[in-house]
PDB file of C-alpha atoms and ligand atoms in Angstrom:
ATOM      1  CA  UNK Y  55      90.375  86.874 101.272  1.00  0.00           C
ATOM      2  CA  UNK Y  56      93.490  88.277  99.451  1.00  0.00           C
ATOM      3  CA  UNK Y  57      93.193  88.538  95.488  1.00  0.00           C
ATOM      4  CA  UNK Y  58      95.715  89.780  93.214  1.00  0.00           C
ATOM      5  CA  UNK Y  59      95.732  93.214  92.348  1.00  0.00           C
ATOM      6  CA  UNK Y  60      93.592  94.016  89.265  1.00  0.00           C
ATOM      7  CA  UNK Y  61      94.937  96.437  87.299  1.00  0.00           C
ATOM      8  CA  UNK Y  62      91.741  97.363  85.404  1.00  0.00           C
ATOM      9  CA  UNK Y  63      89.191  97.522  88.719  1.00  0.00           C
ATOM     10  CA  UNK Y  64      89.511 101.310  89.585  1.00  0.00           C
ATOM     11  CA  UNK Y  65      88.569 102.489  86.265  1.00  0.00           C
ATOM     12  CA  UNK Y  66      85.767  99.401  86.495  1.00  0.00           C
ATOM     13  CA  UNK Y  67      84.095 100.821  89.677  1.00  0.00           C
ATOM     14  CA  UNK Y  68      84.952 104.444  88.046  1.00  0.00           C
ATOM     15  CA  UNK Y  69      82.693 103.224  85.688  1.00  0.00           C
ATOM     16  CA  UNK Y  70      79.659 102.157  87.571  1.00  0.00           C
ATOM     17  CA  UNK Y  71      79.115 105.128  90.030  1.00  0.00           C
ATOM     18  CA  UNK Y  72      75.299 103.929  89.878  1.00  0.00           C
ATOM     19  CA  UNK Y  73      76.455 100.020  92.075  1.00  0.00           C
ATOM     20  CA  UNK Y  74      79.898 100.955  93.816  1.00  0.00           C
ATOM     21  CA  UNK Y  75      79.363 104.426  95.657  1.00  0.00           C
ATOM     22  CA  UNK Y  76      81.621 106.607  94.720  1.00  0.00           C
ATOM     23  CA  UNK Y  77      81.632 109.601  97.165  1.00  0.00           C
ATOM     24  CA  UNK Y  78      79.970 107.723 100.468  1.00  0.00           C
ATOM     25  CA  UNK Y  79      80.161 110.246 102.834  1.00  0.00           C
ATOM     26  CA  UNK Y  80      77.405 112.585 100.606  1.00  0.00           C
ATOM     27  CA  UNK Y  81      74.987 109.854 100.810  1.00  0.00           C
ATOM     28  CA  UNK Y  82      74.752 109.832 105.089  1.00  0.00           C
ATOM     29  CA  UNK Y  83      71.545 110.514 106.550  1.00  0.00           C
ATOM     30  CA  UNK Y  84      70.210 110.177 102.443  1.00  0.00           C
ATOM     31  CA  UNK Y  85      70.552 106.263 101.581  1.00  0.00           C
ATOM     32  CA  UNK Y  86      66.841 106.362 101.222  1.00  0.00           C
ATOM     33  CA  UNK Y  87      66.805 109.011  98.328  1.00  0.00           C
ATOM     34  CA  UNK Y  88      69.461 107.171  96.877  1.00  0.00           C
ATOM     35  CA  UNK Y  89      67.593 103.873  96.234  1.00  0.00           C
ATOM     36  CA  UNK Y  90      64.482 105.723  95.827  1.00  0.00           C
ATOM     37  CA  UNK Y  91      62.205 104.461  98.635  1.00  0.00           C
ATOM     38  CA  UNK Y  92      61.883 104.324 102.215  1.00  0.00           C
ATOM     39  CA  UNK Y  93      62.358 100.244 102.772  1.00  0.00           C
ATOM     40  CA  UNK Y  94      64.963  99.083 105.432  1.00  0.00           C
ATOM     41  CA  UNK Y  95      68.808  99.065 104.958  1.00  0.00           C
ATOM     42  CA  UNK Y  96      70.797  95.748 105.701  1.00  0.00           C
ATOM     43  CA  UNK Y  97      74.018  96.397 105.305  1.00  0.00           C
ATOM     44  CA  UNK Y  98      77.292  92.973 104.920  1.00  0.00           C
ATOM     45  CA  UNK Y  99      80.314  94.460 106.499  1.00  0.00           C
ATOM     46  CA  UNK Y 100      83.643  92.667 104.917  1.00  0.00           C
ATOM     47  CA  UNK Y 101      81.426  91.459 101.614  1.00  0.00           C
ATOM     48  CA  UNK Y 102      83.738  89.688  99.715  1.00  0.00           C
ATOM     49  CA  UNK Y 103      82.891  88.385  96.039  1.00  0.00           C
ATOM     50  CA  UNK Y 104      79.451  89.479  96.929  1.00  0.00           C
ATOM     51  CA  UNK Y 105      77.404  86.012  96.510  1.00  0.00           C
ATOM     52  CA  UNK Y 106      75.202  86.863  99.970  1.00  0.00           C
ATOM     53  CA  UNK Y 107      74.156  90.162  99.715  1.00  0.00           C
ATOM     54  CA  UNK Y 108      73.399  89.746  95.594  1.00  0.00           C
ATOM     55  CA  UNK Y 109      71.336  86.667  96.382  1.00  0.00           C
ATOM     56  CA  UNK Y 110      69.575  88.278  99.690  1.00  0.00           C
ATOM     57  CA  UNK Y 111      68.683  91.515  97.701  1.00  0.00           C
ATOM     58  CA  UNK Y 112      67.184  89.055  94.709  1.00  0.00           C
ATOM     59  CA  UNK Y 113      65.153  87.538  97.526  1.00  0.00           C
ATOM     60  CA  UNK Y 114      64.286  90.209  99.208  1.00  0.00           C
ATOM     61  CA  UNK Y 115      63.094  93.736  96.934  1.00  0.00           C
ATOM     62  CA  UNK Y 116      61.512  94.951 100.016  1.00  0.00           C
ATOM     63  CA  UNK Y 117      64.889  95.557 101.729  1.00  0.00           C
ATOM     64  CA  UNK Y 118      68.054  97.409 100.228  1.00  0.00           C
ATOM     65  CA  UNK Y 119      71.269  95.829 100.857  1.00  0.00           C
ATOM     66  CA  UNK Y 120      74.478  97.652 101.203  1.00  0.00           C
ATOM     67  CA  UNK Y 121      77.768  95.093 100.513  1.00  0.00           C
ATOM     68  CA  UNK Y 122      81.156  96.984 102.353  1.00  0.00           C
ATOM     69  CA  UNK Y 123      84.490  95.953 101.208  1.00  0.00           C
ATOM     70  CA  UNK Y 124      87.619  96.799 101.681  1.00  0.00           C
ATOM     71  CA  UNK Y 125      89.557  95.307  99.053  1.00  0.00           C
ATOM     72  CA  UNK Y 126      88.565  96.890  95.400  1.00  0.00           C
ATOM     73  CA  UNK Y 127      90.211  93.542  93.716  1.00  0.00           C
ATOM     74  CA  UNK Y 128      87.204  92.077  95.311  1.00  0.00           C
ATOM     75  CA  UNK Y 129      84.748  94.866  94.918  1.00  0.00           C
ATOM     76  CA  UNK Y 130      85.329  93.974  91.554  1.00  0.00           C
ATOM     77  CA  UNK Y 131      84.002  90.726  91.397  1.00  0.00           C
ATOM     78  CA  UNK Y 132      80.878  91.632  93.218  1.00  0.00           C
ATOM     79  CA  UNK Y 133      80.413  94.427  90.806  1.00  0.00           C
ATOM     80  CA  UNK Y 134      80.002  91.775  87.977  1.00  0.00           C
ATOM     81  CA  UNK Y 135      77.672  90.006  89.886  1.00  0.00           C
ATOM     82  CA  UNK Y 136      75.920  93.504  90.174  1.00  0.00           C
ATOM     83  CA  UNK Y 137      75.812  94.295  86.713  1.00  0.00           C
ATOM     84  CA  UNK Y 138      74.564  90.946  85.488  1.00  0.00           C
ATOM     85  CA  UNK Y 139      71.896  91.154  87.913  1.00  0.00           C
ATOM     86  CA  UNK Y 140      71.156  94.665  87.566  1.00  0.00           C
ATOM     87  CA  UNK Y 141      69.562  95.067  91.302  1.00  0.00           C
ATOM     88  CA  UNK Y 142      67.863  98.453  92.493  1.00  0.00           C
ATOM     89  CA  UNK Y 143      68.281  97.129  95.602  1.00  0.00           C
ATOM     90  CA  UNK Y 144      71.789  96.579  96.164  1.00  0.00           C
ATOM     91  CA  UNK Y 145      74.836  99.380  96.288  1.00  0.00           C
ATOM     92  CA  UNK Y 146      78.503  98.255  97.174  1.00  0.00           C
ATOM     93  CA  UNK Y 147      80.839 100.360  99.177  1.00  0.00           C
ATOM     94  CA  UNK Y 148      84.727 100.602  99.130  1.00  0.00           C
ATOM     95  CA  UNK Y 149      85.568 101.926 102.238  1.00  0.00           C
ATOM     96  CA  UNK Y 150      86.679  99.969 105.911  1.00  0.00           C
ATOM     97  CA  UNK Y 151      83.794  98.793 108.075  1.00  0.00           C
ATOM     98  CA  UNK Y 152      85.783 100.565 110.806  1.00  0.00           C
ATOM     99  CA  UNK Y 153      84.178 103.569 109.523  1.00  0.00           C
ATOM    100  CA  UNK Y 154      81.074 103.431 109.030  1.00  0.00           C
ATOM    101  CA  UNK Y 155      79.403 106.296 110.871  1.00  0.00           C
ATOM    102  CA  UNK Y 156      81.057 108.495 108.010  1.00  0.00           C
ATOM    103  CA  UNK Y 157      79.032 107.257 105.846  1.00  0.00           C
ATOM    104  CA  UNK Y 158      75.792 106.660 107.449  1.00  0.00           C
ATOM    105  CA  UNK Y 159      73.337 108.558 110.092  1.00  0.00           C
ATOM    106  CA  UNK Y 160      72.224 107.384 113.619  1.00  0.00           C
ATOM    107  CA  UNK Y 161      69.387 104.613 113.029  1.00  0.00           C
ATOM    108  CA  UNK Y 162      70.310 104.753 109.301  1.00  0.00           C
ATOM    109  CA  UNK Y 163      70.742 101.360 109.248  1.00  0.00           C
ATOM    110  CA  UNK Y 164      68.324  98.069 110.449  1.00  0.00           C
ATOM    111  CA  UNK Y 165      70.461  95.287 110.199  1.00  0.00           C
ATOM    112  CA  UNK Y 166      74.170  94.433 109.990  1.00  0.00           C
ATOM    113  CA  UNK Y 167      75.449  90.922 108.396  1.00  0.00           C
ATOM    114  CA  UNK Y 168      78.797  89.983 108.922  1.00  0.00           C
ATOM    115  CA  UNK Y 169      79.800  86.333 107.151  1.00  0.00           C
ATOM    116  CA  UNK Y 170      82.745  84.606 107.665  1.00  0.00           C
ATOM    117  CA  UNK Y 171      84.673  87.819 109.167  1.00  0.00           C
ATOM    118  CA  UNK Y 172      89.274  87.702 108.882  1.00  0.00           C
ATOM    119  CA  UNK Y 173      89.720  85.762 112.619  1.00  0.00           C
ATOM    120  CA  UNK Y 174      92.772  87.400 113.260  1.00  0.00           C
ATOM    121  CA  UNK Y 175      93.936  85.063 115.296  1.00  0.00           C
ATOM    122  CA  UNK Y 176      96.973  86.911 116.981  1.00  0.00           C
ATOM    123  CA  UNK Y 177      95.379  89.100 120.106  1.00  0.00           C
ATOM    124  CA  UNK Y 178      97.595  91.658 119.134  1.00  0.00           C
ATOM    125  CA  UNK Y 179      95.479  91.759 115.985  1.00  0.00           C
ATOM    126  CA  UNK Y 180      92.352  91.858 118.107  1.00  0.00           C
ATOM    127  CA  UNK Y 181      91.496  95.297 116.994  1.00  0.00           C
ATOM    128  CA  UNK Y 182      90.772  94.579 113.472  1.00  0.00           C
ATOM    129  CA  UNK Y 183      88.655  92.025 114.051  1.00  0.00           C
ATOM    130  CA  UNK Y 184      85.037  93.168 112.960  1.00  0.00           C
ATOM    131  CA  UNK Y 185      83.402  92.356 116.345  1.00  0.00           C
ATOM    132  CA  UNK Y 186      85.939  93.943 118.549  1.00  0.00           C
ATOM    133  CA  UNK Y 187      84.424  96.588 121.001  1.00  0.00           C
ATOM    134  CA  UNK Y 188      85.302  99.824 118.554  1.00  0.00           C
ATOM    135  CA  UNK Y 189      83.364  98.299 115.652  1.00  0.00           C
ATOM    136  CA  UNK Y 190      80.454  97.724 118.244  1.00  0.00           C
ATOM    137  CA  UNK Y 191      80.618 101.327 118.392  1.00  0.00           C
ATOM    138  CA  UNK Y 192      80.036 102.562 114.882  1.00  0.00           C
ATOM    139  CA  UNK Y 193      77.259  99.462 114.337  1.00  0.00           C
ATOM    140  CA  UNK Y 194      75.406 100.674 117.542  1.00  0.00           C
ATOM    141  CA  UNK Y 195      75.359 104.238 116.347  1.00  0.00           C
ATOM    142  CA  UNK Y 196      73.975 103.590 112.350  1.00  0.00           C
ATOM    143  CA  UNK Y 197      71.533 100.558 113.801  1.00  0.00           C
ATOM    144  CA  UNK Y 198      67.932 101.600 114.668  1.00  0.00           C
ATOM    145  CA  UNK Y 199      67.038 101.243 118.367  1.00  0.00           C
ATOM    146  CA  UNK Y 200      67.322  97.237 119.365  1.00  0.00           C
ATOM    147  CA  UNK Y 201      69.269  96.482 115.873  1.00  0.00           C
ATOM    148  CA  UNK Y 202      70.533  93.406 115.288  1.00  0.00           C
ATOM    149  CA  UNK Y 203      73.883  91.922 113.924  1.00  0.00           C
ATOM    150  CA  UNK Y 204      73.628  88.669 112.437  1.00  0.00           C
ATOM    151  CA  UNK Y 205      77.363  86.976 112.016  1.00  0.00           C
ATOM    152  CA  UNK Y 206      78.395  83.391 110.720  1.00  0.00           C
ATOM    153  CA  UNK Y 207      81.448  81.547 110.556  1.00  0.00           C
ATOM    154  CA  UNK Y 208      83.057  78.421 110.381  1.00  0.00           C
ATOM    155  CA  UNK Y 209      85.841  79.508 112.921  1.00  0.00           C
ATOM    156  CA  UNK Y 210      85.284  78.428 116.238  1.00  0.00           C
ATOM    157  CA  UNK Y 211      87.882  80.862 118.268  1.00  0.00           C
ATOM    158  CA  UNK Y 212      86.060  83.617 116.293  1.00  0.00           C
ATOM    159  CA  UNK Y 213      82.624  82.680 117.244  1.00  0.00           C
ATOM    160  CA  UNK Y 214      83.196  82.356 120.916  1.00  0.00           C
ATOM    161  CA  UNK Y 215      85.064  85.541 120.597  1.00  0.00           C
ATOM    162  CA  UNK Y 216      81.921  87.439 119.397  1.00  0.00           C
ATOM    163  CA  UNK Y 217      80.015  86.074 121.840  1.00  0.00           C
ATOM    164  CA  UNK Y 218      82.301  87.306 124.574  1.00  0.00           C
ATOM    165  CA  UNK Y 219      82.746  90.727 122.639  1.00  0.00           C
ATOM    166  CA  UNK Y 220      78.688  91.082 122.152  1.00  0.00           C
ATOM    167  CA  UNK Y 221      78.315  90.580 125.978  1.00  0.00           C
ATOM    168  CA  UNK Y 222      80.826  92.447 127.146  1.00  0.00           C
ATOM    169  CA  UNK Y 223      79.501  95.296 125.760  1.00  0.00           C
ATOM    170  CA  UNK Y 224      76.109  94.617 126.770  1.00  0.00           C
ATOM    171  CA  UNK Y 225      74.120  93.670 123.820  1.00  0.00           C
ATOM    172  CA  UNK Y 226      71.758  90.569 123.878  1.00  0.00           C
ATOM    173  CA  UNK Y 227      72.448  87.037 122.751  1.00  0.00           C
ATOM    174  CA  UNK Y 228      69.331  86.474 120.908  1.00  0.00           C
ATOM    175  CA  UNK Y 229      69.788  83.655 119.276  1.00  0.00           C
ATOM    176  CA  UNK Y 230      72.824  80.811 118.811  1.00  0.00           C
ATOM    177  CA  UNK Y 231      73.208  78.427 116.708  1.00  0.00           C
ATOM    178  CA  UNK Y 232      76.440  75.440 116.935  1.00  0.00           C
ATOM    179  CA  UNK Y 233      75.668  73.652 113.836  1.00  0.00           C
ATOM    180  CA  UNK Y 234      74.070  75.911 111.272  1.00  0.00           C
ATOM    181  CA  UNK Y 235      73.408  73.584 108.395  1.00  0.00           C
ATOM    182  CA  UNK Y 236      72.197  70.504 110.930  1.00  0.00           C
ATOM    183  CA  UNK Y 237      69.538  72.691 112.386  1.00  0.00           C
ATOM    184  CA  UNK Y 238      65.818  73.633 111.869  1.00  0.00           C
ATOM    185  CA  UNK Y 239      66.916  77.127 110.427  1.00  0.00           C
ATOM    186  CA  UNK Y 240      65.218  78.065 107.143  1.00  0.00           C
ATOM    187  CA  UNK Y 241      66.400  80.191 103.879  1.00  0.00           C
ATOM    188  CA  UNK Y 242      70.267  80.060 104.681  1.00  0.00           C
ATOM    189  CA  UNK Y 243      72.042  82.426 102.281  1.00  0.00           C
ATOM    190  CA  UNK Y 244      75.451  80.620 101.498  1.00  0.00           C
ATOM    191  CA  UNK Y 245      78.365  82.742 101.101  1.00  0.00           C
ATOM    192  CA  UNK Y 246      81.322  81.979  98.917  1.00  0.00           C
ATOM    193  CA  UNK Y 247      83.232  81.377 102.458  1.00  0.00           C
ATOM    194  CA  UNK Y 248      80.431  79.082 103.662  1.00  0.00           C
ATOM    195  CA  UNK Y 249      79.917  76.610 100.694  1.00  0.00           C
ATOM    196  CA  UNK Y 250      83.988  76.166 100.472  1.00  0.00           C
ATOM    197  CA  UNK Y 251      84.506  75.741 104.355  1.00  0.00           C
ATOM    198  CA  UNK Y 252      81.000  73.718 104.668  1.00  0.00           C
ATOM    199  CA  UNK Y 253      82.411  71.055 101.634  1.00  0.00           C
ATOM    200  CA  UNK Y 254      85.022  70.196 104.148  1.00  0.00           C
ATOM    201  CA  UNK Y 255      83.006  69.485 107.013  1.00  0.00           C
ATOM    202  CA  UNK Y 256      83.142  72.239 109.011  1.00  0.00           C
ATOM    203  CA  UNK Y 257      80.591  73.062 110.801  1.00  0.00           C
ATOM    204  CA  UNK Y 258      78.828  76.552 110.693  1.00  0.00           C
ATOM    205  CA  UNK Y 259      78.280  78.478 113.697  1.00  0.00           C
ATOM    206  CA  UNK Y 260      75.685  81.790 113.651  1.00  0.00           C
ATOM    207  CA  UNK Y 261      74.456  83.884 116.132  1.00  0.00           C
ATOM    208  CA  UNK Y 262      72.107  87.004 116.167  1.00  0.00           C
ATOM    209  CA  UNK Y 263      72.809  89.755 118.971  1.00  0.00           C
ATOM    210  CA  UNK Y 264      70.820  93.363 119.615  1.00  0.00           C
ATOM    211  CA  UNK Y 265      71.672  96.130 120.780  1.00  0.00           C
ATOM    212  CA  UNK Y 266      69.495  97.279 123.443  1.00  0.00           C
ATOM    213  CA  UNK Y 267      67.499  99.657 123.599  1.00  0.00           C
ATOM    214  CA  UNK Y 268      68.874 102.896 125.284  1.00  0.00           C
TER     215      UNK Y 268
HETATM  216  N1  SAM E 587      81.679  87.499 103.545  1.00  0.00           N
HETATM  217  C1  SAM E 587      82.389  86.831 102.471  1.00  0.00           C
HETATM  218  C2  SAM E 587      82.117  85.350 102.510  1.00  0.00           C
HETATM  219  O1  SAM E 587      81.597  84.865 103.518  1.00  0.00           O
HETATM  220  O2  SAM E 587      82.404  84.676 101.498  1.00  0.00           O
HETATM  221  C3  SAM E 587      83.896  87.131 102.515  1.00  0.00           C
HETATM  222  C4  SAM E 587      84.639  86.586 103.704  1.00  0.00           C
HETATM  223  S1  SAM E 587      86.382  87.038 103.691  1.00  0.00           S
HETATM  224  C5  SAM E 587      87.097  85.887 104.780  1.00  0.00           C
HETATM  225  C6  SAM E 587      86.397  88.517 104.682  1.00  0.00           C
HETATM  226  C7  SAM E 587      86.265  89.798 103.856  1.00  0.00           C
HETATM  227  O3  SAM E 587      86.140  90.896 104.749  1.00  0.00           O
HETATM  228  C8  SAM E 587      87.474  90.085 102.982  1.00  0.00           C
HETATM  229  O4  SAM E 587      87.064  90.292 101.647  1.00  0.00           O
HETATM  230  C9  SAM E 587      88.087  91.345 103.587  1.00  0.00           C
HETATM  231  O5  SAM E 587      88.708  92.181 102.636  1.00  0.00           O
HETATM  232  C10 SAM E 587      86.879  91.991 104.215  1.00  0.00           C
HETATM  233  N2  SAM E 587      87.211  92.902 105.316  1.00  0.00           N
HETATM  234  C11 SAM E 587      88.060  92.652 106.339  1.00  0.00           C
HETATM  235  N3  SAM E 587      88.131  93.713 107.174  1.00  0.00           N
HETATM  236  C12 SAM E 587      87.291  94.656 106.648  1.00  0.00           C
HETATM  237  C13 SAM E 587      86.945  95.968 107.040  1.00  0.00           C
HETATM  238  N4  SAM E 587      87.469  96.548 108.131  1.00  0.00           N
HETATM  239  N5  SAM E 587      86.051  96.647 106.277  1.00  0.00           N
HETATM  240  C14 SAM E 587      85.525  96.092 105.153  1.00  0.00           C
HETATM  241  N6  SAM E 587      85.828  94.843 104.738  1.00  0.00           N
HETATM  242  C15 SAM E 587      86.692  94.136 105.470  1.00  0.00           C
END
């Protein structure tokens, strides 16, 4: 997802310290002070405009979502979707995925989402794609013991990519699923990816893996 620069969104998220975090790294090992209970993190790696984790953490007040992005022209748009829904249980972050054990402690974190993740097609590209071994790494390390990643998309080459990337590395396929929207699977949270790729008739691939237990 590419949008324009916006020439207003730094001093927007300057703005809102209390939704986009502004100094990350203070808050590892402390997410639970910040939202002011002990309920479990779910973090969205590679967010976007923010439709998932806003609508998962209006579903869900028992569980505190953290949407990552990379882009601020898009942080931007899931800050407004933040503000008008003024959640307590929902904090965006501005800072690469690839990262991520900067910002949080081992077993900070109980679940990680990724939706409709860049392919990066090109293997010599492999290494930014969010499933490659490295990123494995940092989720491993911030996931509680037998953590799971959840990850959708619409891209076929990707999908059987993660597979082969989850396995190498020795997590557990828990779950698969080769046609998302034509199976028995209940309370799908569309993304803004998934309702534009899912009006053309592709068809959605998911699958749920765990690290295990060491
Ligand atoms: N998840 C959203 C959806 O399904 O509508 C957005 C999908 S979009 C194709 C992928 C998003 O991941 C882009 O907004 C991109 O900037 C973000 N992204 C890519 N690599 C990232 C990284 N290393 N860390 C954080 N975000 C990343």
């Amino acid at each position: 997802m590419r949008l324009r620069n916006k020439p207003g969104a730094p001093a927007k998220i300057a703005n809102y310290p209390q939704y986009v975090v502004d100094t990350p790294e203070k808050w590892q090992g402390r997410w639970k002070e910040r939202f002011g209970n002990n309920n479990p993190i779910h973090i969205e790696v590679g967010t976007g405009k923010g439709r998932f984790v806003t609508e998962m953490a209006k579903l869900h007040p028992e569980i505190n979502y953290i949407g990552i992005e990379l882009q601020m022209s898009v942080v931007v748009v899931a800050l407004d979707k933040l503000i008008a829904e003024d959640l307590p249980n929902l904090q965006l972050l501005h800072v690469n995925g690839g990262a991520l054990t900067q910002y949080f402690a081992k077993g900070e974190v109980s679940q990680v989402y990724l939706n409709f993740s860049d392919p990066w097609p090109k293997t010599k590209h492999e290494k930014r794609r969010l499933m490659y071994h490295d990123f494995l790494v940092g989720y491993e390390e911030i996931l509680i013991p037998q953590g799971e990643i959840h990850f959708k998309t619409d891209n076929q080459g990707l999908f059987e990519y993660s597979l082969h990337s989850f396995s190498k590395y020795g997590m557990l396929i828990e779950k698969v699923w080769l046609n998302l929207h034509e199976s028995d699977f209940e309370g799908n949270v569309m993304t803004e990816y998934e309702e534009k790729f899912s009006n053309r008739g592709q068809r959605i691939y998911r699958v749920v893996a765990s690290f295990p237990k060491k």
